Short mmCIF file of C-alpha atoms and ligand atoms in Angstrom, two decimals:
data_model
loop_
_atom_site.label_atom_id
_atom_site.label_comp_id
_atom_site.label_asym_id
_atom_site.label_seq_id
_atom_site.Cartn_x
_atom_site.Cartn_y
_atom_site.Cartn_z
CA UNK A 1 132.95 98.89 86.42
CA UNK A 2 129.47 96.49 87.14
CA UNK A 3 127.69 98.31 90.31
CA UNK A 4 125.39 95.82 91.60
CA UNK A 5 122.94 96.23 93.94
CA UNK A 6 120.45 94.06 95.95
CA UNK A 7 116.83 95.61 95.10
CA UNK A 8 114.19 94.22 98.32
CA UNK A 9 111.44 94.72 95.80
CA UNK A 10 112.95 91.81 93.49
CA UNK A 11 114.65 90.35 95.80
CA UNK A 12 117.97 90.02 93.80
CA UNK A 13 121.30 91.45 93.60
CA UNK A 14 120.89 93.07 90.39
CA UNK A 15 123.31 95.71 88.16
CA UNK A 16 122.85 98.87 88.38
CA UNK A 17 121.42 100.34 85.22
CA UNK A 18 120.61 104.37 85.66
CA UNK A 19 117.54 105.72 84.02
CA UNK A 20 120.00 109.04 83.03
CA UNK A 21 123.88 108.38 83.35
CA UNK A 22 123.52 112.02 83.37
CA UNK A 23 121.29 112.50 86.12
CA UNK A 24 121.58 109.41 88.49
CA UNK A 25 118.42 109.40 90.93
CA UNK A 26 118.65 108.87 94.90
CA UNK A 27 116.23 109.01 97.83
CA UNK A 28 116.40 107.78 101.32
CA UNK A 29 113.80 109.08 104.10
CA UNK A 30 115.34 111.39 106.66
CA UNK A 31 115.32 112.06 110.41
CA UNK A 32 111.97 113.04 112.26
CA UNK A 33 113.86 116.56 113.78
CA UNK A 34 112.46 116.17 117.63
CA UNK A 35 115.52 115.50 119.66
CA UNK A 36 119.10 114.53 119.21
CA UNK A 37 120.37 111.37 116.65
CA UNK A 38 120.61 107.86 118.05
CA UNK A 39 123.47 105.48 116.83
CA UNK A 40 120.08 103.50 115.17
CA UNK A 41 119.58 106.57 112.72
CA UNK A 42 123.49 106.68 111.68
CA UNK A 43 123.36 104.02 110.39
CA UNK A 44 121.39 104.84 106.92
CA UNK A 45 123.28 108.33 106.86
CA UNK A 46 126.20 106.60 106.94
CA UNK A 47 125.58 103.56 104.20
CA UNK A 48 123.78 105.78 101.66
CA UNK A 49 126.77 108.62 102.42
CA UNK A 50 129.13 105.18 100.91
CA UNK A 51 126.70 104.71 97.90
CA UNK A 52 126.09 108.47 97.12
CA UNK A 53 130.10 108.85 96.83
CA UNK A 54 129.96 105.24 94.85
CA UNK A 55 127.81 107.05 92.37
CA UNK A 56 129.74 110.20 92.29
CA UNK A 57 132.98 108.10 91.42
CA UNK A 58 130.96 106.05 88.82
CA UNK A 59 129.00 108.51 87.24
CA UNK A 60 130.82 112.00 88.28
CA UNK A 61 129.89 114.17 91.16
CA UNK A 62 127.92 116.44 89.32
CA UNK A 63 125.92 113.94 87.96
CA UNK A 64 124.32 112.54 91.14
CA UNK A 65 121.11 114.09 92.63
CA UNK A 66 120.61 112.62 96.04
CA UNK A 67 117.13 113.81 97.82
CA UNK A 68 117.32 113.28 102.05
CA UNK A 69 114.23 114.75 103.64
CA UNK A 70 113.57 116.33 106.66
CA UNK A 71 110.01 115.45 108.73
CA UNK A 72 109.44 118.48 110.32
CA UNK A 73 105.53 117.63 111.07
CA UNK A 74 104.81 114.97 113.50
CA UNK A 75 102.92 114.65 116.58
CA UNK A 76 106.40 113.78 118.70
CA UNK A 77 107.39 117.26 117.61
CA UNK A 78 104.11 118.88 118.78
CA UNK A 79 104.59 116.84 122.18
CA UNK A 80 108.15 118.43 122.59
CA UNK A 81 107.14 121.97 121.73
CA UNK A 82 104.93 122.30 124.25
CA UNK A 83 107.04 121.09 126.65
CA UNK A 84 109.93 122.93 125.99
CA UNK A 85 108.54 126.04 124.64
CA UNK A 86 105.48 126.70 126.53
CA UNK A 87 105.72 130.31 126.53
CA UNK A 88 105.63 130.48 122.51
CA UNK A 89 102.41 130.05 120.47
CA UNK A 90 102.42 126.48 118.99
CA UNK A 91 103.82 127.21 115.42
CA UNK A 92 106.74 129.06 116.79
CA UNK A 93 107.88 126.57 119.44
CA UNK A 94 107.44 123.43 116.68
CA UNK A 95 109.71 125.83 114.89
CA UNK A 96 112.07 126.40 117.28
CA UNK A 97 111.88 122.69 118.03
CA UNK A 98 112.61 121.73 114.57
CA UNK A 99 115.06 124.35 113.56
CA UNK A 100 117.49 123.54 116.99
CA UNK A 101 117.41 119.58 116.20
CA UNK A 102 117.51 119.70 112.41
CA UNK A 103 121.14 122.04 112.56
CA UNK A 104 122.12 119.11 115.51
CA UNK A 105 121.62 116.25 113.14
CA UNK A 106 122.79 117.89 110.50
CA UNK A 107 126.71 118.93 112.58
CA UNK A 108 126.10 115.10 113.37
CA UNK A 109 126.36 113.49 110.44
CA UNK A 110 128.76 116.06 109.00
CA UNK A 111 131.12 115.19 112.05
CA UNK A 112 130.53 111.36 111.01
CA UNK A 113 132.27 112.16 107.41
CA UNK A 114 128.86 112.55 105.38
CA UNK A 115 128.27 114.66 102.38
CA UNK A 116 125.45 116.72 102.80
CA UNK A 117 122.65 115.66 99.72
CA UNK A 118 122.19 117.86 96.94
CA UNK A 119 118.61 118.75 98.13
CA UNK A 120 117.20 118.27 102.10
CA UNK A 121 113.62 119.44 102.06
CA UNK A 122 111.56 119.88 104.61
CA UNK A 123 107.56 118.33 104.70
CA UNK A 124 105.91 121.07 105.83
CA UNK A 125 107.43 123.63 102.69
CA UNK A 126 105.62 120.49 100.57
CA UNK A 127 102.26 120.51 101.97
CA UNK A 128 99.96 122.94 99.84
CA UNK A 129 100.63 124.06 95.99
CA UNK A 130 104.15 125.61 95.71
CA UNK A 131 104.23 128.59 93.45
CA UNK A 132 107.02 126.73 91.44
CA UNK A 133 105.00 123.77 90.79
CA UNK A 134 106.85 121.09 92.51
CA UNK A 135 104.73 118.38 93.51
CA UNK A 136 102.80 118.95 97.03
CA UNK A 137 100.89 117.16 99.17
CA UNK A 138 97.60 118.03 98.95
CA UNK A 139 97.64 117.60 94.75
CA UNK A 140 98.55 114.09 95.62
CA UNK A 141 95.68 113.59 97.52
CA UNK A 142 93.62 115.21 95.31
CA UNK A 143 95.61 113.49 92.22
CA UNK A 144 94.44 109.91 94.33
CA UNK A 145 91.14 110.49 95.04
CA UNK A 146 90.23 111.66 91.43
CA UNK A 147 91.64 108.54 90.08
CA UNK A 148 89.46 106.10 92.48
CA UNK A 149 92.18 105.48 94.77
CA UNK A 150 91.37 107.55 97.97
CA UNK A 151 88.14 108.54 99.25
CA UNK A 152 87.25 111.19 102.73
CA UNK A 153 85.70 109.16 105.72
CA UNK A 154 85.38 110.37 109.11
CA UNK A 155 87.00 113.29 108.85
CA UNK A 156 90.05 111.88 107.12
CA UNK A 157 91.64 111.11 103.08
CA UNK A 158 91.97 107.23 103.13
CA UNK A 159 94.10 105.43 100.77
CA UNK A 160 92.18 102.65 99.60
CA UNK A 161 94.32 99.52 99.28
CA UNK A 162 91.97 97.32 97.44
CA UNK A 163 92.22 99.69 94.51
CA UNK A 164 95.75 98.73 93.87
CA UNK A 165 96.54 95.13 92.70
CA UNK A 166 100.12 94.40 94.08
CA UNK A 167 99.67 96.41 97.22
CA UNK A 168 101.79 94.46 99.50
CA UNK A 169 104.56 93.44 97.04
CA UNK A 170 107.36 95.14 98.79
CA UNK A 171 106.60 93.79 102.06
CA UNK A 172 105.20 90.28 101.09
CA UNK A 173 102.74 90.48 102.70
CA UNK A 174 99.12 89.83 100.93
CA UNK A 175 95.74 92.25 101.82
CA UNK A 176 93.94 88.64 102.23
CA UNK A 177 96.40 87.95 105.25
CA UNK A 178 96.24 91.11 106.37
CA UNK A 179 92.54 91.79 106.15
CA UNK A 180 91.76 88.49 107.96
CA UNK A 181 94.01 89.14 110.62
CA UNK A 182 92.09 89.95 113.97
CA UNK A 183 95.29 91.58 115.23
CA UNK A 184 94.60 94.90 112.58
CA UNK A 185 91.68 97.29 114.84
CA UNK A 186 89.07 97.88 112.01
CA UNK A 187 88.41 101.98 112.42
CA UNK A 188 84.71 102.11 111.78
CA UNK A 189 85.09 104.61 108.69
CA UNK A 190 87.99 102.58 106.95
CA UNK A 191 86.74 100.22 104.18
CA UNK A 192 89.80 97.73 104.51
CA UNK A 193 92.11 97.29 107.67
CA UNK A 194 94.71 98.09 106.08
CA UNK A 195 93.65 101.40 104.19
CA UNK A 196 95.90 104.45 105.45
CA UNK A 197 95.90 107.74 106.11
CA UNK A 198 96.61 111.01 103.66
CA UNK A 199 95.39 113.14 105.17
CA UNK A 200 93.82 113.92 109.04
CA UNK A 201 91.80 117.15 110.70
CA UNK A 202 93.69 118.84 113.39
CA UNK A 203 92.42 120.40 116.00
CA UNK A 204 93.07 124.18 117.35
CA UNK A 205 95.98 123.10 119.79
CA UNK A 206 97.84 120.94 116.86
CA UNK A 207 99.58 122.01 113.50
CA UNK A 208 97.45 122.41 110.68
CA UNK A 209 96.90 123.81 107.43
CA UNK A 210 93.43 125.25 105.13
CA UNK A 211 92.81 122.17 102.11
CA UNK A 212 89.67 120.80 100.30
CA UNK A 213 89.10 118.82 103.49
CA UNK A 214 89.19 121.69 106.18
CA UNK A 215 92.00 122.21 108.52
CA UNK A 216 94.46 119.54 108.94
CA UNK A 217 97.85 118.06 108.28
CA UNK A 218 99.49 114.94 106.72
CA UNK A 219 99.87 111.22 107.26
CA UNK A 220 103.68 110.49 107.48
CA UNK A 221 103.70 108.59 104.10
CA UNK A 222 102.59 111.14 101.61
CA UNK A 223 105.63 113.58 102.33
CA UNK A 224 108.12 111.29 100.81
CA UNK A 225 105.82 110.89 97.64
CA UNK A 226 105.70 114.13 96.63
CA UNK A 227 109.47 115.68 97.83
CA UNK A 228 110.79 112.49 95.85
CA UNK A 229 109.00 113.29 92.85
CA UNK A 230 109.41 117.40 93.41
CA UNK A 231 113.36 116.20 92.98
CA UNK A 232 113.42 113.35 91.15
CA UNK A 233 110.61 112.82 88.68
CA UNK A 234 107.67 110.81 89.13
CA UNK A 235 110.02 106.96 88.63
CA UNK A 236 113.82 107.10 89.68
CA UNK A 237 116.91 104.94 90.26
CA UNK A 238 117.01 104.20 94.11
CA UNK A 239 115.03 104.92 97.02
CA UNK A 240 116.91 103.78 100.75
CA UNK A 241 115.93 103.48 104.30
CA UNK A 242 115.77 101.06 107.18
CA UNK A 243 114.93 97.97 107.36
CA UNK A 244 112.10 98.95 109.71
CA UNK A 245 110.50 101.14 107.30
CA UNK A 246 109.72 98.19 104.58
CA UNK A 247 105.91 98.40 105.96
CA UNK A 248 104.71 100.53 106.07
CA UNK A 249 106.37 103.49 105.23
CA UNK A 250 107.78 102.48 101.65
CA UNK A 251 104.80 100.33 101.04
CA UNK A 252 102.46 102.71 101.15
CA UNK A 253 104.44 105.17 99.26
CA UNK A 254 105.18 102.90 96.65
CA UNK A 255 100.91 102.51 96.58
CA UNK A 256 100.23 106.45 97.07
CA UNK A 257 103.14 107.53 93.88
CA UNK A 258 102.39 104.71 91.24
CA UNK A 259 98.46 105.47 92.04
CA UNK A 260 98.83 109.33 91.46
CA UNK A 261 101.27 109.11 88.89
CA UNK A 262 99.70 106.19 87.07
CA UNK A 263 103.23 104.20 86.31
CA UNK A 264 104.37 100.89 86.78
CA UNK A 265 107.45 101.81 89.24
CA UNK A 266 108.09 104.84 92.29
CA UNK A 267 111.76 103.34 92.35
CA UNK A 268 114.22 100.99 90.50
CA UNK A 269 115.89 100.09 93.14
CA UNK A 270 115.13 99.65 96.93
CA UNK A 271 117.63 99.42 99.39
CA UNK A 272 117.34 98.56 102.98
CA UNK A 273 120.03 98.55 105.61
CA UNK A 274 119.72 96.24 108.77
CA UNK A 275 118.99 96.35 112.38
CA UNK A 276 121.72 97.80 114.82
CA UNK A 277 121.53 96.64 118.50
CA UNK A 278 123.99 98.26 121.40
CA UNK A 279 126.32 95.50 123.46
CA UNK A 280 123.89 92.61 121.97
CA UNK A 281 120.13 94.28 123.25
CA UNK A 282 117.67 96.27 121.81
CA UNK A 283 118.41 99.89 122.64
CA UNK A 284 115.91 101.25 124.66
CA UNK A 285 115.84 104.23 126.88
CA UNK A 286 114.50 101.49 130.01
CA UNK A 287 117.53 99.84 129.53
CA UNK A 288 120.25 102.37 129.60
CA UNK A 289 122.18 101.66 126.29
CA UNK A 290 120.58 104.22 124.43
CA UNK A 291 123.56 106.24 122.61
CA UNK A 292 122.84 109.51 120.66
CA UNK A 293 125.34 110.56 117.76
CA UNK A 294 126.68 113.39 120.17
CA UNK A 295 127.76 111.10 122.69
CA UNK A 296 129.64 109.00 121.04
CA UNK A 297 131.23 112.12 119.45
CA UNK A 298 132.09 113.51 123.12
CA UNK A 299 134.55 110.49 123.28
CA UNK A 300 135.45 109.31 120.14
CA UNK A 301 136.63 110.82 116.37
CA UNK A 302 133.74 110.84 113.73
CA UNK A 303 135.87 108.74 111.64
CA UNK A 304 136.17 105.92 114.16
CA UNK A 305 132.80 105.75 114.57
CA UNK A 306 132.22 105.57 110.66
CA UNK A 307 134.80 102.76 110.48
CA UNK A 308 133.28 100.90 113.25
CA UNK A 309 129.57 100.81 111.26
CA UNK A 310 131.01 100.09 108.30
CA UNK A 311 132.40 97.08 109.25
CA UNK A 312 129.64 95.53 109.44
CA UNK A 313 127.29 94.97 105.98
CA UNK A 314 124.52 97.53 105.44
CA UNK A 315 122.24 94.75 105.09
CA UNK A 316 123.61 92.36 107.84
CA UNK A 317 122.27 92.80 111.69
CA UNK A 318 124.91 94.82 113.25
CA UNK A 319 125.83 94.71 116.88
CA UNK A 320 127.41 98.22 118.00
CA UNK A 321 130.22 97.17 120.90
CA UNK A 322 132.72 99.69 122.49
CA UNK A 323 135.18 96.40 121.86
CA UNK A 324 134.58 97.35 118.16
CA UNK A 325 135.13 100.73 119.05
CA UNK A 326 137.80 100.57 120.47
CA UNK A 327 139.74 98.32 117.49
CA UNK A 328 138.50 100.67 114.76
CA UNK A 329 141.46 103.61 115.32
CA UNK A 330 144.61 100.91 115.43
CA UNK A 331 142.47 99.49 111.91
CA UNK A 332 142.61 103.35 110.32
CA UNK A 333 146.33 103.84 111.44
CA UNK A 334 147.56 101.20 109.81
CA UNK A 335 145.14 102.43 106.99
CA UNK A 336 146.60 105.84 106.59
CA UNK A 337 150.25 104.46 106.48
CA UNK A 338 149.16 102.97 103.27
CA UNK A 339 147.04 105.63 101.90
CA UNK A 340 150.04 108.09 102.62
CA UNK A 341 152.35 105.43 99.70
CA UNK A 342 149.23 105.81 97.67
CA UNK A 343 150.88 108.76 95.13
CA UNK A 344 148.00 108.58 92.60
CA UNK A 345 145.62 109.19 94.98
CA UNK A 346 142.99 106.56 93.71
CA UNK A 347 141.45 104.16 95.38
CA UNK A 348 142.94 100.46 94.65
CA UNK A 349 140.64 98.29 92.01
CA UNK A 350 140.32 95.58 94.75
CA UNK A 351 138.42 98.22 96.90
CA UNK A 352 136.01 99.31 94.11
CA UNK A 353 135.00 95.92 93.39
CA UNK A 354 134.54 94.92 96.58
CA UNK A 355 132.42 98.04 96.81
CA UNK A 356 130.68 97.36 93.94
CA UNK A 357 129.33 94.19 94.98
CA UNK A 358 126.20 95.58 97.26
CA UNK A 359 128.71 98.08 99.24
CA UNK A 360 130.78 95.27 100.19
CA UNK A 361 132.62 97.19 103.44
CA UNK A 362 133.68 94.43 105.22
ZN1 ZN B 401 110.03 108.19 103.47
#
């Protein structure tokens, strides 16, 4: 069976060749754990739940390692803990913040049909050195900065972009464009508009921890680079996410991993699902449409609510109705009177190939 996959980085749909048969090689970037699941962040759980299982049929269920983190350091969840936790001293209430909505998501997307990964770290156990040597924040940064690609300014670790030739090649878009654009605020310590940050000093009231460059925490991007590579070696098979987080999330770990590492590749595949809108709008909290994971499993079976976003392709704009909704359980009756004649238990061929091609649901 030909898996084939469409890779954003090359822009084509492409077969799947694994690095390992033996040890095929997923990551996708997690939830920020602050409050409940929206229907927007399903939507990736849900796709890369279909390709993990795709793997696991292809290549054997113990032969899959799929890596899902968990950003449990963010300034939303400082926000939060102090206002829901004001009695507790900071680090306990971010932990009580992030313990409560990390075992919510996590009896979300269970409810929703999804197999739990094989590994779901969390950011802040990858911060400092690890006393088993998986890869960690900070040696990044230091890893970067001794190989000319990140320098301290103002208080902060700055990925410099210039260093890196094809910075931009995920996204498209070019450091020329970007550096001429007037739109990009020039910070007075950054060399380029466009460098980012590693690493950033917190002060006494915000989450922090001792490094080479005093107290302080992560940027967002650096966490994926090193729990990807703590899992999955320094180049792997796939790395998913939203579309939304082509640039610059994956951009600038792409930059920060291939610059540390010194290879040619982070990932050999990248895989983005689309946007999902609510009755036709944006969702937005202004507007009223804005549906969390747990609502919609007040009123409705997880597996109806799987079937109705997986109607739609991963990569195609999807448009979440209660019409569709409300079709998707007469669609899986009629589904499990045939599945009940299916005595082998297999799935048909004609569903594996459609499945093959790109996680062809529809
Ligand atoms: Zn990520």
């Amino acid at each position: 069976m030909d898996l084939r996959l469409y890779d954003t980085l090359s822009k084509e749909k492409r077969d799947f060749v694994p690095i390992d048969a033996d040890n095929v090689r997923l990551y996708v970037c997690g939830p920020t754990v602050y409050d409940f699941a929206h229907i927007g962040n399903a939507r990736p759980v849900i796709v890369f739940d279909v390709l993990f299982r795709m793997l696991r049929y292809i290549y054997g269920p113990d032969q899959v390692t799929y890596v899902r983190n968990i950003t449990d350091v963010d300034d939303k969840i400082n926000d939060r803990a102090i206002r829901d936790f004001p009695g507790l001293p900071l680090n306990e209430a971010i932990r009580a913040v992030t313990e409560k909505t990390a075992a919510q998501f996590h009896a979300d997307v269970a409810a929703l049909g999804c197999l739990p990964p094989t590994h779901q770290p969390r950011a802040t156990d990858f911060v400092l050195p690890r006393a088993d040597g998986k890869s960690d924040m900070v040696t990044l940064i230091q890893q970067l900065i001794a190989r000319g690609h990140a320098y301290e300014a103002g208080g902060e670790v700055l990925f410099d972009t210039e260093s890196m030739p094809d910075y931009g090649a995920l996204s498209g878009r070019k450091l020329e464009d970007q550096q001429a654009g007037a739109r990009i605020a020039v910070d007075a310590h950054k060399k380029h508009a466009t460098d980012f940050v590693l690493w950033k000093q917190s002060s006494a009231d915000e989450p922090g921890w001792e490094s080479p460059w005093g107290r302080g925490r992560p940027g967002w991007h650096i966490e994926c680079s090193a729990m990807s590579a703590a899992y999955l070696g320094t180049t792997f098979d796939i790395h998913g996410g939203g579309l939304d987080l082509i640039f610059p999330h994956h951009e600038n770990e792409i930059a920060q991993s291939r610059c540390a590492h010194g290879t040619d590749v982070m990932a050999n595949y990248w895989m983005h699902n689309g946007f999902l809108q609510v009755e036709g709008e944006k969702m937005s909290k202004s507007t009223g449409n804005f549906i969390t994971i747990r609502d919609l499993l007040n009123d409705w079976p997880g597996e109806v609510i799987r079937l109705n976003m997986l109607k739609t392709h991963y990569r195609s704009p999807m448009d979440w109705t209660l019409k569709g909704l409300e079709e998707s359980p007469k669609t899986l009756d009629d589904w499990y009177w045939v599945a009940a004649d299916n005595k082998g238990g297999h799935p048909s061929n004609k569903v594996i190939d459609a499945l093959s091609d790109d996680l062809n649901t529809p």
